[in-house]
PDB file of C-alpha atoms in Angstrom:
ATOM      1  CA  MET A 414     -23.264 -23.243  -1.757  1.00 39.00           C
ATOM      2  CA  ASP A 415     -25.553 -24.726  -4.418  1.00 42.00           C
ATOM      3  CA  SER A 416     -23.641 -27.286  -6.477  1.00 44.00           C
ATOM      4  CA  GLU A 417     -25.980 -26.641  -9.438  1.00 63.00           C
ATOM      5  CA  ASN A 418     -24.848 -23.042  -9.720  1.00 87.00           C
ATOM      6  CA  LYS A 419     -22.414 -22.069 -12.440  1.00 94.00           C
ATOM      7  CA  LYS A 420     -19.163 -21.683 -10.536  1.00 96.00           C
ATOM      8  CA  VAL A 421     -16.318 -21.685 -13.080  1.00 98.00           C
ATOM      9  CA  VAL A 422     -16.574 -18.823 -15.561  1.00 98.00           C
ATOM     10  CA  SER A 423     -14.202 -17.952 -18.398  1.00 98.00           C
ATOM     11  CA  PHE A 424     -13.934 -14.424 -19.781  1.00 98.00           C
ATOM     12  CA  MET A 425     -13.347 -14.895 -23.501  1.00 95.00           C
ATOM     13  CA  ASN A 426     -12.975 -12.904 -26.702  1.00 92.00           C
ATOM     14  CA  MET A 427     -10.692 -13.575 -29.662  1.00 89.00           C
ATOM     15  CA  LYS A 428      -9.845  -9.890 -29.930  1.00 85.00           C
ATOM     16  CA  GLY A 429      -7.501  -8.070 -27.577  1.00 86.00           C
ATOM     17  CA  GLY A 430      -8.115  -4.553 -26.287  1.00 85.00           C
ATOM     18  CA  VAL A 431     -11.814  -5.078 -25.513  1.00 88.00           C
ATOM     19  CA  GLY A 432     -11.513  -4.650 -21.740  1.00 89.00           C
ATOM     20  CA  LYS A 433     -11.701  -8.393 -21.029  1.00 93.00           C
ATOM     21  CA  THR A 434      -9.026  -8.443 -18.336  1.00 94.00           C
ATOM     22  CA  THR A 435     -10.205  -5.191 -16.742  1.00 92.00           C
ATOM     23  CA  LEU A 436     -13.759  -6.510 -16.536  1.00 94.00           C
ATOM     24  CA  CYS A 437     -12.676  -9.903 -15.182  1.00 97.00           C
ATOM     25  CA  ILE A 438     -10.520  -8.588 -12.344  1.00 97.00           C
ATOM     26  CA  ASN A 439     -13.097  -5.988 -11.350  1.00 96.00           C
ATOM     27  CA  ILE A 440     -15.978  -8.445 -11.226  1.00 98.00           C
ATOM     28  CA  ALA A 441     -13.724 -10.684  -9.104  1.00 98.00           C
ATOM     29  CA  ASN A 442     -12.970  -7.808  -6.747  1.00 98.00           C
ATOM     30  CA  THR A 443     -16.607  -6.686  -6.545  1.00 98.00           C
ATOM     31  CA  LEU A 444     -17.781 -10.230  -5.840  1.00 98.00           C
ATOM     32  CA  SER A 445     -15.322 -10.521  -2.953  1.00 98.00           C
ATOM     33  CA  SER A 446     -15.421  -6.991  -1.512  1.00 98.00           C
ATOM     34  CA  HIS A 447     -19.002  -5.858  -2.090  1.00 98.00           C
ATOM     35  CA  PHE A 448     -20.979  -9.113  -2.203  1.00 98.00           C
ATOM     36  CA  LYS A 449     -18.693 -11.045   0.205  1.00 98.00           C
ATOM     37  CA  LYS A 450     -18.304 -14.029  -2.116  1.00 98.00           C
ATOM     38  CA  LYS A 451     -15.177 -16.179  -1.984  1.00 98.00           C
ATOM     39  CA  VAL A 452     -13.437 -15.893  -5.347  1.00 98.00           C
ATOM     40  CA  LEU A 453     -10.497 -17.489  -7.136  1.00 98.00           C
ATOM     41  CA  LEU A 454      -9.140 -15.622 -10.166  1.00 98.00           C
ATOM     42  CA  ILE A 455      -6.974 -17.630 -12.588  1.00 98.00           C
ATOM     43  CA  ASP A 456      -4.763 -15.769 -15.064  1.00 98.00           C
ATOM     44  CA  MET A 457      -4.458 -18.003 -18.149  1.00 97.00           C
ATOM     45  CA  ASP A 458      -3.199 -15.316 -20.514  1.00 95.00           C
ATOM     46  CA  PRO A 459       0.575 -15.508 -21.217  1.00 94.00           C
ATOM     47  CA  GLN A 460       0.603 -11.690 -21.241  1.00 94.00           C
ATOM     48  CA  PHE A 461      -0.405 -11.949 -17.532  1.00 96.00           C
ATOM     49  CA  ASN A 462      -1.977  -8.480 -17.506  1.00 94.00           C
ATOM     50  CA  ALA A 463      -4.520  -9.554 -14.888  1.00 96.00           C
ATOM     51  CA  THR A 464      -1.695 -10.520 -12.561  1.00 97.00           C
ATOM     52  CA  GLN A 465       0.175  -7.259 -13.049  1.00 95.00           C
ATOM     53  CA  SER A 466      -2.980  -5.174 -12.615  1.00 94.00           C
ATOM     54  CA  VAL A 467      -4.194  -6.893  -9.448  1.00 96.00           C
ATOM     55  CA  LEU A 468      -0.787  -7.054  -7.756  1.00 96.00           C
ATOM     56  CA  SER A 469      -0.027  -3.405  -8.559  1.00 94.00           C
ATOM     57  CA  ILE A 470      -3.236  -2.378  -6.782  1.00 94.00           C
ATOM     58  CA  VAL A 471      -2.719  -4.427  -3.613  1.00 94.00           C
ATOM     59  CA  ASN A 472       1.080  -4.405  -3.299  1.00 92.00           C
ATOM     60  CA  ASP A 473       3.371  -1.371  -3.439  1.00 89.00           C
ATOM     61  CA  ASP A 474       6.405  -3.452  -4.450  1.00 93.00           C
ATOM     62  CA  TYR A 475       4.442  -5.866  -6.576  1.00 93.00           C
ATOM     63  CA  MET A 476       7.228  -6.960  -8.944  1.00 94.00           C
ATOM     64  CA  LYS A 477       9.416  -7.992  -6.021  1.00 96.00           C
ATOM     65  CA  PHE A 478       6.452  -9.890  -4.591  1.00 96.00           C
ATOM     66  CA  TYR A 479       5.781 -11.516  -7.956  1.00 96.00           C
ATOM     67  CA  ASP A 480       9.408 -12.567  -8.410  1.00 96.00           C
ATOM     68  CA  SER A 481       9.388 -14.134  -4.960  1.00 96.00           C
ATOM     69  CA  THR A 482       6.151 -15.983  -5.683  1.00 96.00           C
ATOM     70  CA  LYS A 483       7.501 -17.237  -8.997  1.00 95.00           C
ATOM     71  CA  LYS A 484      10.649 -18.534  -7.274  1.00 95.00           C
ATOM     72  CA  ASP A 485       8.326 -20.524  -5.015  1.00 94.00           C
ATOM     73  CA  LYS A 486       6.810 -22.005  -8.206  1.00 93.00           C
ATOM     74  CA  LYS A 487       3.372 -20.617  -7.424  1.00 94.00           C
ATOM     75  CA  THR A 488       2.202 -19.410 -10.837  1.00 96.00           C
ATOM     76  CA  ILE A 489      -0.007 -20.967 -13.498  1.00 96.00           C
ATOM     77  CA  TYR A 490       3.117 -22.040 -15.415  1.00 94.00           C
ATOM     78  CA  TYR A 491       3.922 -24.717 -12.872  1.00 93.00           C
ATOM     79  CA  LEU A 492       0.494 -26.278 -13.225  1.00 93.00           C
ATOM     80  CA  PHE A 493       1.218 -26.884 -16.901  1.00 90.00           C
ATOM     81  CA  SER A 494       4.925 -27.666 -16.671  1.00 86.00           C
ATOM     82  CA  ASP A 495       6.567 -30.507 -14.789  1.00 69.00           C
ATOM     83  CA  GLY A 496       8.596 -28.431 -12.330  1.00 59.00           C
ATOM     84  CA  HIS A 497       6.460 -29.117  -9.273  1.00 54.00           C
ATOM     85  CA  ARG A 498       7.494 -28.477  -5.709  1.00 54.00           C
ATOM     86  CA  ASN A 499       6.043 -31.793  -4.573  1.00 52.00           C
ATOM     87  CA  LEU A 500       8.084 -33.814  -7.046  1.00 45.00           C
ATOM     88  CA  GLU A 501      10.990 -34.192  -4.632  1.00 44.00           C
ATOM     89  CA  THR A 502       9.247 -33.311  -1.364  1.00 41.00           C
ATOM     90  CA  LYS A 503       7.839 -36.034   0.834  1.00 38.00           C
ATOM     91  CA  ASN A 504       6.816 -33.771   3.696  1.00 40.00           C
ATOM     92  CA  SER A 505       4.492 -31.410   1.817  1.00 43.00           C
ATOM     93  CA  LYS A 506       1.075 -30.615   3.236  1.00 44.00           C
ATOM     94  CA  ASN A 507      -0.355 -33.274   0.911  1.00 46.00           C
ATOM     95  CA  ASP A 508       0.890 -36.847   1.310  1.00 46.00           C
ATOM     96  CA  THR A 509       1.470 -37.600  -2.353  1.00 40.00           C
ATOM     97  CA  SER A 510       2.484 -41.197  -1.631  1.00 41.00           C
ATOM     98  CA  THR A 511      -1.101 -42.051  -0.718  1.00 40.00           C
ATOM     99  CA  LEU A 512      -2.503 -40.394  -3.821  1.00 41.00           C
ATOM    100  CA  PHE A 513      -0.087 -41.411  -6.516  1.00 39.00           C
ATOM    101  CA  ASN A 514       2.099 -44.432  -7.115  1.00 42.00           C
ATOM    102  CA  SER A 515       5.283 -44.391  -9.172  1.00 39.00           C
ATOM    103  CA  ASN A 516       3.325 -44.870 -12.389  1.00 45.00           C
ATOM    104  CA  ASN A 517       1.370 -41.668 -11.794  1.00 49.00           C
ATOM    105  CA  ARG A 518       4.165 -39.290 -10.803  1.00 48.00           C
ATOM    106  CA  LYS A 519       3.503 -37.164 -13.862  1.00 52.00           C
ATOM    107  CA  GLU A 520       0.239 -36.077 -12.201  1.00 73.00           C
ATOM    108  CA  LEU A 521       1.816 -34.686  -9.046  1.00 75.00           C
ATOM    109  CA  TYR A 522       0.788 -31.253 -10.316  1.00 77.00           C
ATOM    110  CA  LEU A 523      -2.709 -32.101  -9.083  1.00 83.00           C
ATOM    111  CA  VAL A 524      -1.729 -31.951  -5.414  1.00 78.00           C
ATOM    112  CA  ASP A 525       0.354 -28.790  -5.524  1.00 86.00           C
ATOM    113  CA  GLU A 526      -0.848 -25.390  -4.262  1.00 91.00           C
ATOM    114  CA  TYR A 527      -0.609 -22.518  -6.745  1.00 96.00           C
ATOM    115  CA  SER A 528      -2.949 -19.851  -5.386  1.00 96.00           C
ATOM    116  CA  ILE A 529      -2.033 -16.835  -3.285  1.00 97.00           C
ATOM    117  CA  GLU A 530      -4.279 -14.630  -1.158  1.00 97.00           C
ATOM    118  CA  VAL A 531      -4.812 -11.216  -2.738  1.00 97.00           C
ATOM    119  CA  LYS A 532      -7.151  -9.909  -0.025  1.00 96.00           C
ATOM    120  CA  GLU A 533     -10.044 -11.189   2.059  1.00 96.00           C
ATOM    121  CA  ASN A 534     -12.239 -13.553   0.004  1.00 98.00           C
ATOM    122  CA  PHE A 535     -10.022 -13.025  -3.068  1.00 98.00           C
ATOM    123  CA  ASP A 536      -7.399 -15.598  -4.070  1.00 98.00           C
ATOM    124  CA  MET A 537      -5.507 -15.783  -7.341  1.00 98.00           C
ATOM    125  CA  ILE A 538      -3.392 -18.145  -9.392  1.00 98.00           C
ATOM    126  CA  LEU A 539      -0.907 -15.743 -10.919  1.00 98.00           C
ATOM    127  CA  GLY A 540      -0.125 -15.665 -14.613  1.00 97.00           C
ATOM    128  CA  ASP A 541       3.306 -16.222 -16.105  1.00 96.00           C
ATOM    129  CA  ILE A 542       4.905 -15.078 -19.352  1.00 94.00           C
ATOM    130  CA  ASP A 543       6.741 -18.409 -19.487  1.00 93.00           C
ATOM    131  CA  LEU A 544       3.476 -20.004 -20.618  1.00 91.00           C
ATOM    132  CA  ILE A 545       4.543 -18.851 -24.086  1.00 88.00           C
ATOM    133  CA  GLU A 546       7.268 -21.496 -24.203  1.00 84.00           C
ATOM    134  CA  LEU A 547       4.712 -24.211 -23.453  1.00 83.00           C
ATOM    135  CA  GLN A 548       2.535 -23.185 -26.401  1.00 73.00           C
ATOM    136  CA  ILE A 549       5.003 -24.720 -28.819  1.00 64.00           C
ATOM    137  CA  ILE A 550       5.302 -27.973 -26.858  1.00 64.00           C
ATOM    138  CA  GLN A 551       2.593 -30.542 -27.463  1.00 57.00           C
ATOM    139  CA  LYS A 552       2.140 -32.225 -24.078  1.00 61.00           C
ATOM    140  CA  GLU A 553      -0.331 -35.048 -23.789  1.00 60.00           C
ATOM    141  CA  GLY A 554      -3.359 -34.128 -21.722  1.00 67.00           C
ATOM    142  CA  ILE A 555      -2.299 -30.511 -21.149  1.00 83.00           C
ATOM    143  CA  GLU A 556      -5.715 -29.230 -22.255  1.00 89.00           C
ATOM    144  CA  ASN A 557      -7.408 -31.111 -19.415  1.00 90.00           C
ATOM    145  CA  ARG A 558      -5.028 -30.086 -16.639  1.00 91.00           C
ATOM    146  CA  LEU A 559      -6.949 -27.113 -15.302  1.00 95.00           C
ATOM    147  CA  ASP A 560     -10.212 -29.051 -15.224  1.00 95.00           C
ATOM    148  CA  LYS A 561      -8.518 -31.952 -13.404  1.00 94.00           C
ATOM    149  CA  TYR A 562      -6.884 -29.584 -10.932  1.00 95.00           C
ATOM    150  CA  ILE A 563     -10.147 -27.828 -10.057  1.00 96.00           C
ATOM    151  CA  ASN A 564     -12.025 -31.117  -9.638  1.00 95.00           C
ATOM    152  CA  THR A 565      -9.288 -33.003  -7.763  1.00 93.00           C
ATOM    153  CA  ASN A 566      -8.988 -30.212  -5.200  1.00 94.00           C
ATOM    154  CA  HIS A 567     -12.763 -29.547  -5.026  1.00 95.00           C
ATOM    155  CA  LEU A 568     -12.179 -25.865  -5.742  1.00 97.00           C
ATOM    156  CA  ASN A 569     -15.767 -25.379  -6.890  1.00 94.00           C
ATOM    157  CA  GLN A 570     -16.748 -26.195  -3.307  1.00 95.00           C
ATOM    158  CA  THR A 571     -14.026 -24.040  -1.741  1.00 96.00           C
ATOM    159  CA  TYR A 572     -14.990 -20.970  -3.791  1.00 98.00           C
ATOM    160  CA  ASP A 573     -18.292 -19.362  -4.682  1.00 98.00           C
ATOM    161  CA  TYR A 574     -16.846 -18.408  -8.065  1.00 98.00           C
ATOM    162  CA  ILE A 575     -13.743 -19.212 -10.082  1.00 98.00           C
ATOM    163  CA  LEU A 576     -13.065 -16.635 -12.808  1.00 98.00           C
ATOM    164  CA  ILE A 577     -10.627 -17.370 -15.631  1.00 98.00           C
ATOM    165  CA  ASP A 578      -9.026 -14.590 -17.673  1.00 98.00           C
ATOM    166  CA  CYS A 579      -8.400 -16.293 -21.027  1.00 96.00           C
ATOM    167  CA  PRO A 580      -5.890 -15.436 -23.761  1.00 93.00           C
ATOM    168  CA  PRO A 581      -7.348 -13.621 -26.805  1.00 91.00           C
ATOM    169  CA  THR A 582      -5.841 -16.202 -29.164  1.00 89.00           C
ATOM    170  CA  TYR A 583      -6.577 -19.831 -29.906  1.00 89.00           C
ATOM    171  CA  SER A 584      -4.202 -22.027 -27.904  1.00 89.00           C
ATOM    172  CA  SER A 585      -4.042 -24.955 -25.495  1.00 90.00           C
ATOM    173  CA  PHE A 586      -4.683 -22.457 -22.700  1.00 93.00           C
ATOM    174  CA  LEU A 587      -7.921 -21.181 -24.240  1.00 93.00           C
ATOM    175  CA  THR A 588      -9.002 -24.800 -24.725  1.00 93.00           C
ATOM    176  CA  SER A 589      -7.984 -25.685 -21.164  1.00 94.00           C
ATOM    177  CA  SER A 590     -10.017 -22.756 -19.808  1.00 96.00           C
ATOM    178  CA  TYR A 591     -13.067 -23.754 -21.813  1.00 96.00           C
ATOM    179  CA  ARG A 592     -12.866 -27.406 -20.724  1.00 95.00           C
ATOM    180  CA  ALA A 593     -12.655 -26.344 -17.064  1.00 96.00           C
ATOM    181  CA  SER A 594     -15.590 -23.927 -17.226  1.00 97.00           C
ATOM    182  CA  ASP A 595     -19.311 -24.159 -16.565  1.00 97.00           C
ATOM    183  CA  THR A 596     -20.009 -21.147 -18.777  1.00 97.00           C
ATOM    184  CA  TYR A 597     -18.330 -18.093 -20.274  1.00 97.00           C
ATOM    185  CA  ILE A 598     -18.776 -14.324 -20.485  1.00 97.00           C
ATOM    186  CA  ILE A 599     -17.959 -12.348 -23.639  1.00 95.00           C
ATOM    187  CA  PRO A 600     -16.713  -8.766 -23.114  1.00 93.00           C
ATOM    188  CA  VAL A 601     -17.215  -6.759 -26.304  1.00 92.00           C
ATOM    189  CA  LYS A 602     -16.059  -3.290 -27.245  1.00 90.00           C
ATOM    190  CA  PRO A 603     -18.761  -2.007 -29.621  1.00 90.00           C
ATOM    191  CA  ASP A 604     -16.689  -1.181 -32.668  1.00 85.00           C
ATOM    192  CA  PHE A 605     -16.491  -3.066 -35.960  1.00 78.00           C
ATOM    193  CA  VAL A 606     -13.060  -4.662 -35.461  1.00 78.00           C
ATOM    194  CA  SER A 607     -13.650  -5.728 -31.860  1.00 68.00           C
ATOM    195  CA  SER A 608     -17.043  -7.185 -32.731  1.00 70.00           C
ATOM    196  CA  LEU A 609     -15.350  -9.584 -35.154  1.00 76.00           C
ATOM    197  CA  GLY A 610     -14.007 -11.337 -32.077  1.00 76.00           C
ATOM    198  CA  LEU A 611     -17.505 -12.758 -31.531  1.00 83.00           C
ATOM    199  CA  SER A 612     -17.496 -14.795 -34.741  1.00 83.00           C
ATOM    200  CA  LEU A 613     -13.864 -15.806 -34.228  1.00 87.00           C
ATOM    201  CA  LEU A 614     -14.683 -17.024 -30.736  1.00 90.00           C
ATOM    202  CA  THR A 615     -17.542 -19.154 -32.064  1.00 87.00           C
ATOM    203  CA  LYS A 616     -15.195 -20.741 -34.597  1.00 88.00           C
ATOM    204  CA  ALA A 617     -12.549 -21.355 -31.931  1.00 90.00           C
ATOM    205  CA  ILE A 618     -15.048 -23.025 -29.590  1.00 90.00           C
ATOM    206  CA  ASN A 619     -16.444 -25.192 -32.395  1.00 86.00           C
ATOM    207  CA  SER A 620     -12.922 -26.408 -33.167  1.00 86.00           C
ATOM    208  CA  ILE A 621     -12.337 -27.782 -29.651  1.00 87.00           C
ATOM    209  CA  GLU A 622     -12.530 -31.548 -29.980  1.00 76.00           C
ATOM    210  CA  ASN A 623     -14.563 -33.657 -27.556  1.00 76.00           C
ATOM    211  CA  ALA A 624     -15.462 -30.607 -25.472  1.00 79.00           C
ATOM    212  CA  LYS A 625     -18.671 -30.164 -23.517  1.00 84.00           C
ATOM    213  CA  ASN A 626     -21.155 -27.819 -25.127  1.00 89.00           C
ATOM    214  CA  LEU A 627     -21.230 -24.715 -22.938  1.00 93.00           C
ATOM    215  CA  ASN A 628     -23.749 -21.925 -23.170  1.00 93.00           C
ATOM    216  CA  SER A 629     -22.524 -18.363 -22.853  1.00 94.00           C
ATOM    217  CA  SER A 630     -23.924 -16.435 -19.895  1.00 96.00           C
ATOM    218  CA  GLY A 631     -23.918 -13.208 -21.811  1.00 96.00           C
ATOM    219  CA  ILE A 632     -22.185 -10.339 -23.554  1.00 96.00           C
ATOM    220  CA  ILE A 633     -20.981  -7.331 -21.571  1.00 96.00           C
ATOM    221  CA  PHE A 634     -20.320  -4.157 -23.545  1.00 93.00           C
ATOM    222  CA  THR A 635     -17.224  -2.223 -22.525  1.00 91.00           C
ATOM    223  CA  MET A 636     -15.768   1.184 -23.446  1.00 89.00           C
ATOM    224  CA  THR A 637     -19.115   2.462 -24.677  1.00 90.00           C
ATOM    225  CA  ASP A 638     -19.991   6.047 -25.555  1.00 87.00           C
ATOM    226  CA  ASN A 639     -23.053   7.918 -26.742  1.00 87.00           C
ATOM    227  CA  SER A 640     -22.146   8.098 -30.436  1.00 90.00           C
ATOM    228  CA  SER A 641     -24.593   6.968 -33.110  1.00 92.00           C
ATOM    229  CA  THR A 642     -22.021   4.497 -34.448  1.00 90.00           C
ATOM    230  CA  THR A 643     -21.668   2.791 -31.064  1.00 90.00           C
ATOM    231  CA  LYS A 644     -25.450   2.637 -30.634  1.00 91.00           C
ATOM    232  CA  LYS A 645     -25.847   1.098 -34.096  1.00 92.00           C
ATOM    233  CA  ILE A 646     -23.260  -1.629 -33.416  1.00 91.00           C
ATOM    234  CA  ILE A 647     -24.819  -2.438 -30.033  1.00 93.00           C
ATOM    235  CA  ASP A 648     -28.291  -2.695 -31.586  1.00 92.00           C
ATOM    236  CA  GLU A 649     -26.970  -4.981 -34.348  1.00 90.00           C
ATOM    237  CA  ILE A 650     -25.283  -7.305 -31.840  1.00 91.00           C
ATOM    238  CA  LYS A 651     -28.398  -7.397 -29.669  1.00 92.00           C
ATOM    239  CA  THR A 652     -30.433  -8.381 -32.731  1.00 91.00           C
ATOM    240  CA  ASP A 653     -27.957 -11.032 -33.868  1.00 88.00           C
ATOM    241  CA  CYS A 654     -27.350 -12.542 -30.413  1.00 89.00           C
ATOM    242  CA  ASN A 655     -30.778 -11.959 -28.838  1.00 89.00           C
ATOM    243  CA  GLU A 656     -31.098  -9.045 -26.441  1.00 91.00           C
ATOM    244  CA  LYS A 657     -31.671 -11.334 -23.450  1.00 93.00           C
ATOM    245  CA  ASN A 658     -28.080 -12.564 -23.914  1.00 94.00           C
ATOM    246  CA  VAL A 659     -26.693  -9.060 -23.349  1.00 95.00           C
ATOM    247  CA  PHE A 660     -26.085  -7.619 -19.871  1.00 97.00           C
ATOM    248  CA  SER A 661     -28.326  -4.654 -19.146  1.00 96.00           C
ATOM    249  CA  THR A 662     -25.435  -2.524 -17.822  1.00 96.00           C
ATOM    250  CA  SER A 663     -22.274  -1.653 -19.747  1.00 93.00           C
ATOM    251  CA  ILE A 664     -18.932  -0.118 -18.838  1.00 90.00           C
ATOM    252  CA  LYS A 665     -18.688   3.478 -20.030  1.00 83.00           C
ATOM    253  CA  SER A 666     -16.130   6.277 -19.812  1.00 64.00           C
ATOM    254  CA  TYR A 667     -13.098   4.204 -20.679  1.00 61.00           C
ATOM    255  CA  SER A 668     -10.722   7.152 -20.250  1.00 66.00           C
ATOM    256  CA  THR A 669     -11.833   7.499 -16.627  1.00 63.00           C
ATOM    257  CA  ILE A 670     -11.286   3.797 -15.994  1.00 65.00           C
ATOM    258  CA  LYS A 671      -7.915   3.852 -17.741  1.00 65.00           C
ATOM    259  CA  ASN A 672      -6.722   6.798 -15.693  1.00 64.00           C
ATOM    260  CA  ALA A 673      -7.920   5.237 -12.451  1.00 58.00           C
ATOM    261  CA  ILE A 674      -6.263   1.916 -13.207  1.00 58.00           C
ATOM    262  CA  GLY A 675      -3.094   3.853 -13.931  1.00 59.00           C
ATOM    263  CA  LYS A 676      -3.448   5.153 -10.368  1.00 66.00           C
ATOM    264  CA  ARG A 677      -3.858   1.551  -9.166  1.00 80.00           C
ATOM    265  CA  LYS A 678      -7.503   1.346  -8.200  1.00 88.00           C
ATOM    266  CA  PHE A 679     -10.299  -1.156  -8.646  1.00 93.00           C
ATOM    267  CA  MET A 680     -13.500   0.153 -10.255  1.00 92.00           C
ATOM    268  CA  LEU A 681     -15.234  -0.266  -6.914  1.00 93.00           C
ATOM    269  CA  ASP A 682     -13.032   2.571  -5.623  1.00 91.00           C
ATOM    270  CA  ILE A 683     -13.836   4.959  -8.502  1.00 87.00           C
ATOM    271  CA  GLU A 684     -16.666   7.386  -7.796  1.00 84.00           C
ATOM    272  CA  GLN A 685     -16.424   9.393 -11.040  1.00 81.00           C
ATOM    273  CA  ASN A 686     -18.862   8.893 -13.906  1.00 80.00           C
ATOM    274  CA  ASN A 687     -20.832   6.195 -12.075  1.00 87.00           C
ATOM    275  CA  ILE A 688     -18.024   3.653 -12.526  1.00 89.00           C
ATOM    276  CA  LYS A 689     -18.593   2.171  -9.060  1.00 92.00           C
ATOM    277  CA  GLU A 690     -22.330   1.957  -9.619  1.00 94.00           C
ATOM    278  CA  SER A 691     -21.834   0.269 -12.998  1.00 93.00           C
ATOM    279  CA  ILE A 692     -19.518  -2.474 -11.763  1.00 95.00           C
ATOM    280  CA  ILE A 693     -21.850  -3.233  -8.836  1.00 97.00           C
ATOM    281  CA  LYS A 694     -24.841  -3.558 -11.197  1.00 97.00           C
ATOM    282  CA  ILE A 695     -22.884  -5.727 -13.627  1.00 97.00           C
ATOM    283  CA  THR A 696     -21.670  -7.982 -10.825  1.00 98.00           C
ATOM    284  CA  GLU A 697     -25.159  -8.294  -9.384  1.00 98.00           C
ATOM    285  CA  GLU A 698     -26.457  -9.343 -12.793  1.00 98.00           C
ATOM    286  CA  PHE A 699     -23.503 -11.731 -13.086  1.00 98.00           C
ATOM    287  CA  ILE A 700     -24.527 -13.452  -9.836  1.00 98.00           C
ATOM    288  CA  ASN A 701     -28.117 -13.750 -11.039  1.00 97.00           C
ATOM    289  CA  ARG A 702     -27.079 -15.195 -14.384  1.00 97.00           C
ATOM    290  CA  MET A 703     -24.903 -17.773 -12.600  1.00 97.00           C
ATOM    291  CA  GLY A 704     -27.876 -18.879 -10.523  1.00 95.00           C
ATOM    292  CA  GLY A 705     -26.404 -17.521  -7.307  1.00 94.00           C
ATOM    293  CA  LYS A 706     -27.838 -15.487  -4.478  1.00 92.00           C
ATOM    294  CA  ILE A 707     -27.019 -11.872  -3.657  1.00 89.00           C
TER     295      ILE A 707
END
C-alpha cells in the first residue's frame, strides 16, 4: 500500500437527510466486496444509523448481536470514555505495562480493540447512542483521540481505506473525525435546504482550532432526479465549487434505494435502475481521487 495515498476519509455535511450515511456504508461495502480493498468503517454519529444499517444487512438478529458487542465494550463510545477493558486486565493481547506507566493510565484506550469483522475485508467500529452523554462533558484531549488511536495502532497500514461517518452537527466528534482524516467527501442532496449544509460545513471546519488544512476530495450528489429545479441547483453548485470537484456519477432513484435498504441490501446487490452500476462507478472514482489503484 502506498503511504502517500489518502487513507482516512470523512463523509461530512452539516445537514441531515442528504444520504451521507447510505453513501458511506455503500462505498465501504463496494470497496471491500467489488474492489477487494480492506476497509474499516467508523461510525462517529451518535444516531449510529450506519451501525444499524450495516448490522441489519449482515445479521438476522442484529440487535442481539449489537447488545452483546456493547457489553464487551467494543463500540466507539469506549474509545472516548474511560471504561476500557484493559484498565483492569493484565493479560490482554497487548501488554499495557510495557507501553504505559502509571502516569499514562488515562491513555489505555489506545491499546484496546474496538473493531468487529462485518464480512471479508470489511471491519467496523460500531456507533453508540451513549456518545450523546459525552457531548456535554468537556474532556481534555478528546478531539485528538481518534487520530491518536489510528496512528498508535498503525491502522492506515492495516487498511486500504478508513471511512468515517460523521455527525451532521458541530461537536467534538465532528472535530475528532476531521483531525483524524486525510481528506473528506461531501454528499449533497441537490435541493435548496440541503445545499446550505455546504456553507455550514465550511464554517464548522474553519472554526476548528489548530487543525490541519484538509482539502475536500469532492462532492457526490445523492437523491437526484431529472427535474429542472434539481438540474439548476447542481449546475449552480458546480459553478460555485468548480466542476472538477464534483464526482461525475450521482446516486439517483432514491425511492428504489430506500425500498431496497428497507429490505436489508447493499446497493451492490440492487440491480434496478442502475443502482449497482452507479455505486461501482462512484467507488471507482473514489479510489482514483484518493490516489489508489483499482
